Amino acid sequence: MAALAWLLIPLIAALGAAIWGGWAARDRTSGDVNELAGYARFREVMEKPHSGSEIG
């Protein structure tokens, strides 16, 4: 019975690794569109010439 327990440990570890691998490889591109649009807006604002008064 002890040998069966020692064989179950790597089996459970392999199952856990497969679940983690599937989770880590999931498709996460749905939020990229919003992030890229926000970055484009940020770049547009940063490229505008400075129109305020100089402080220093």
CSV table of N, CA and C in Angstrom, one decimal:
chain,number,residue,atom,x,y,z
A,1,MET,N,0.8,-1.2,0.0
A,1,MET,CA,0.0,0.0,0.0
A,1,MET,C,0.9,1.3,0.0
A,2,ALA,N,2.0,1.2,0.7
A,2,ALA,CA,2.9,2.4,0.7
A,2,ALA,C,3.4,2.7,-0.7
A,3,ALA,N,3.7,1.6,-1.5
A,3,ALA,CA,4.2,1.8,-2.8
A,3,ALA,C,3.2,2.5,-3.7
A,4,LEU,N,1.9,2.2,-3.5
A,4,LEU,CA,0.8,2.9,-4.2
A,4,LEU,C,0.8,4.4,-3.8
A,5,ALA,N,1.0,4.7,-2.6
A,5,ALA,CA,1.0,6.1,-2.2
A,5,ALA,C,2.1,6.8,-2.8
A,6,TRP,N,3.3,6.2,-2.9
A,6,TRP,CA,4.4,6.9,-3.5
A,6,TRP,C,4.2,7.0,-5.0
A,7,LEU,N,3.4,6.2,-5.6
A,7,LEU,CA,3.2,6.4,-7.1
A,7,LEU,C,2.1,7.4,-7.3
A,8,LEU,N,1.2,7.6,-6.3
A,8,LEU,CA,0.2,8.6,-6.5
A,8,LEU,C,0.7,10.1,-6.4
A,9,ILE,N,1.8,10.2,-5.6
A,9,ILE,CA,2.4,11.6,-5.4
A,9,ILE,C,2.8,12.2,-6.8
A,10,PRO,N,3.6,11.5,-7.6
A,10,PRO,CA,4.0,12.1,-8.9
A,10,PRO,C,2.8,12.2,-9.9
A,11,LEU,N,1.8,11.3,-9.7
A,11,LEU,CA,0.6,11.4,-10.6
A,11,LEU,C,-0.2,12.7,-10.2
A,12,ILE,N,-0.3,13.0,-9.0
A,12,ILE,CA,-1.0,14.2,-8.5
A,12,ILE,C,-0.2,15.4,-8.9
A,13,ALA,N,1.1,15.3,-8.8
A,13,ALA,CA,1.9,16.5,-9.2
A,13,ALA,C,1.8,16.7,-10.7
A,14,ALA,N,1.8,15.7,-11.5
A,14,ALA,CA,1.7,15.8,-13.0
A,14,ALA,C,0.3,16.4,-13.3
A,15,LEU,N,-0.7,16.0,-12.6
A,15,LEU,CA,-2.1,16.5,-12.9
A,15,LEU,C,-2.1,18.0,-12.5
A,16,GLY,N,-1.5,18.3,-11.4
A,16,GLY,CA,-1.4,19.7,-11.0
A,16,GLY,C,-0.7,20.6,-12.0
A,17,ALA,N,0.5,20.0,-12.5
A,17,ALA,CA,1.2,20.7,-13.5
A,17,ALA,C,0.5,20.9,-14.8
A,18,ALA,N,-0.3,19.9,-15.2
A,18,ALA,CA,-1.1,20.0,-16.4
A,18,ALA,C,-2.2,21.1,-16.2
A,19,ILE,N,-2.8,21.2,-15.1
A,19,ILE,CA,-3.8,22.2,-14.8
A,19,ILE,C,-3.2,23.6,-14.8
A,20,TRP,N,-2.1,23.7,-14.2
A,20,TRP,CA,-1.4,25.0,-14.1
A,20,TRP,C,-0.9,25.4,-15.5
A,21,GLY,N,-0.4,24.5,-16.3
A,21,GLY,CA,0.1,24.8,-17.6
A,21,GLY,C,-1.1,25.2,-18.5
A,22,GLY,N,-2.2,24.6,-18.4
A,22,GLY,CA,-3.4,25.1,-19.1
A,22,GLY,C,-3.9,26.4,-18.7
A,23,TRP,N,-3.8,26.7,-17.5
A,23,TRP,CA,-4.2,28.0,-16.9
A,23,TRP,C,-3.2,29.1,-17.4
A,24,ALA,N,-1.9,28.8,-17.4
A,24,ALA,CA,-0.9,29.8,-17.7
A,24,ALA,C,-0.9,30.1,-19.2
A,25,ALA,N,-1.3,29.1,-20.1
A,25,ALA,CA,-1.3,29.3,-21.5
A,25,ALA,C,-2.7,29.8,-22.0
A,26,ARG,N,-3.5,30.2,-21.2
A,26,ARG,CA,-4.9,30.7,-21.6
A,26,ARG,C,-4.7,31.9,-22.4
A,27,ASP,N,-5.8,32.2,-23.2
A,27,ASP,CA,-5.8,33.4,-24.1
A,27,ASP,C,-6.1,34.6,-23.3
A,28,ARG,N,-5.2,35.5,-23.2
A,28,ARG,CA,-5.5,36.7,-22.4
A,28,ARG,C,-5.4,38.0,-23.3
A,29,THR,N,-5.8,37.9,-24.6
A,29,THR,CA,-5.6,39.0,-25.5
A,29,THR,C,-6.9,39.9,-25.5
A,30,SER,N,-7.9,39.6,-24.7
A,30,SER,CA,-9.1,40.4,-24.8
A,30,SER,C,-8.9,41.8,-24.2
A,31,GLY,N,-8.0,42.0,-23.3
A,31,GLY,CA,-7.8,43.3,-22.7
A,31,GLY,C,-6.7,44.1,-23.5
A,32,ASP,N,-6.1,43.5,-24.5
A,32,ASP,CA,-5.0,44.2,-25.2
A,32,ASP,C,-5.6,45.4,-26.0
A,33,VAL,N,-6.8,45.3,-26.5
A,33,VAL,CA,-7.3,46.4,-27.4
A,33,VAL,C,-7.5,47.7,-26.5
A,34,ASN,N,-8.0,47.5,-25.4
A,34,ASN,CA,-8.2,48.7,-24.5
A,34,ASN,C,-6.9,49.3,-24.0
A,35,GLU,N,-5.9,48.4,-23.7
A,35,GLU,CA,-4.6,48.9,-23.2
A,35,GLU,C,-3.9,49.6,-24.4
A,36,LEU,N,-4.0,49.1,-25.6
A,36,LEU,CA,-3.3,49.7,-26.7
A,36,LEU,C,-4.0,51.1,-27.0
A,37,ALA,N,-5.3,51.1,-26.9
A,37,ALA,CA,-6.0,52.4,-27.2
A,37,ALA,C,-5.6,53.4,-26.2
A,38,GLY,N,-5.5,53.0,-24.9
A,38,GLY,CA,-5.0,53.9,-23.9
A,38,GLY,C,-3.6,54.4,-24.1
A,39,TYR,N,-2.8,53.5,-24.5
A,39,TYR,CA,-1.4,53.9,-24.8
A,39,TYR,C,-1.3,54.9,-25.9
A,40,ALA,N,-2.1,54.7,-27.0
A,40,ALA,CA,-2.1,55.6,-28.1
A,40,ALA,C,-2.6,57.0,-27.7
A,41,ARG,N,-3.6,57.0,-26.8
A,41,ARG,CA,-4.0,58.3,-26.3
A,41,ARG,C,-2.9,59.0,-25.5
A,42,PHE,N,-2.2,58.2,-24.7
A,42,PHE,CA,-1.1,58.7,-23.9
A,42,PHE,C,-0.1,59.3,-24.8
A,43,ARG,N,0.3,58.6,-25.8
A,43,ARG,CA,1.3,59.1,-26.7
A,43,ARG,C,0.9,60.4,-27.4
A,44,GLU,N,-0.4,60.5,-27.8
A,44,GLU,CA,-0.9,61.7,-28.5
A,44,GLU,C,-0.8,62.9,-27.5
A,45,VAL,N,-1.1,62.7,-26.3
A,45,VAL,CA,-1.0,63.8,-25.3
A,45,VAL,C,0.4,64.2,-25.1
A,46,MET,N,1.3,63.2,-25.0
A,46,MET,CA,2.7,63.5,-24.7
A,46,MET,C,3.4,64.2,-25.9
A,47,GLU,N,2.9,64.0,-27.1
A,47,GLU,CA,3.5,64.6,-28.3
A,47,GLU,C,3.0,66.0,-28.6
A,48,LYS,N,1.9,66.4,-27.9
A,48,LYS,CA,1.4,67.7,-28.1
A,48,LYS,C,2.5,68.7,-27.6
A,49,PRO,N,2.6,69.9,-28.2
A,49,PRO,CA,3.5,70.9,-27.7
A,49,PRO,C,3.0,71.5,-26.3
A,50,HIS,N,3.9,71.9,-25.5
A,50,HIS,CA,3.6,72.4,-24.2
A,50,HIS,C,2.9,73.7,-24.3
A,51,SER,N,1.7,73.9,-23.8
A,51,SER,CA,1.0,75.2,-23.9
A,51,SER,C,0.8,75.9,-22.6
A,52,GLY,N,1.3,75.4,-21.5
A,52,GLY,CA,1.1,76.0,-20.2
A,52,GLY,C,2.3,76.9,-19.9
A,53,SER,N,2.2,77.7,-18.8
A,53,SER,CA,3.3,78.6,-18.4
A,53,SER,C,4.4,77.8,-17.7
A,54,GLU,N,5.6,78.3,-17.9
A,54,GLU,CA,6.8,77.6,-17.3
A,54,GLU,C,6.7,77.9,-15.8
A,55,ILE,N,7.0,76.9,-15.0
A,55,ILE,CA,7.0,77.1,-13.5
A,55,ILE,C,8.5,77.4,-13.1
A,56,GLY,N,9.4,76.7,-13.7
A,56,GLY,CA,10.8,76.9,-13.2
A,56,GLY,C,11.6,77.6,-14.1
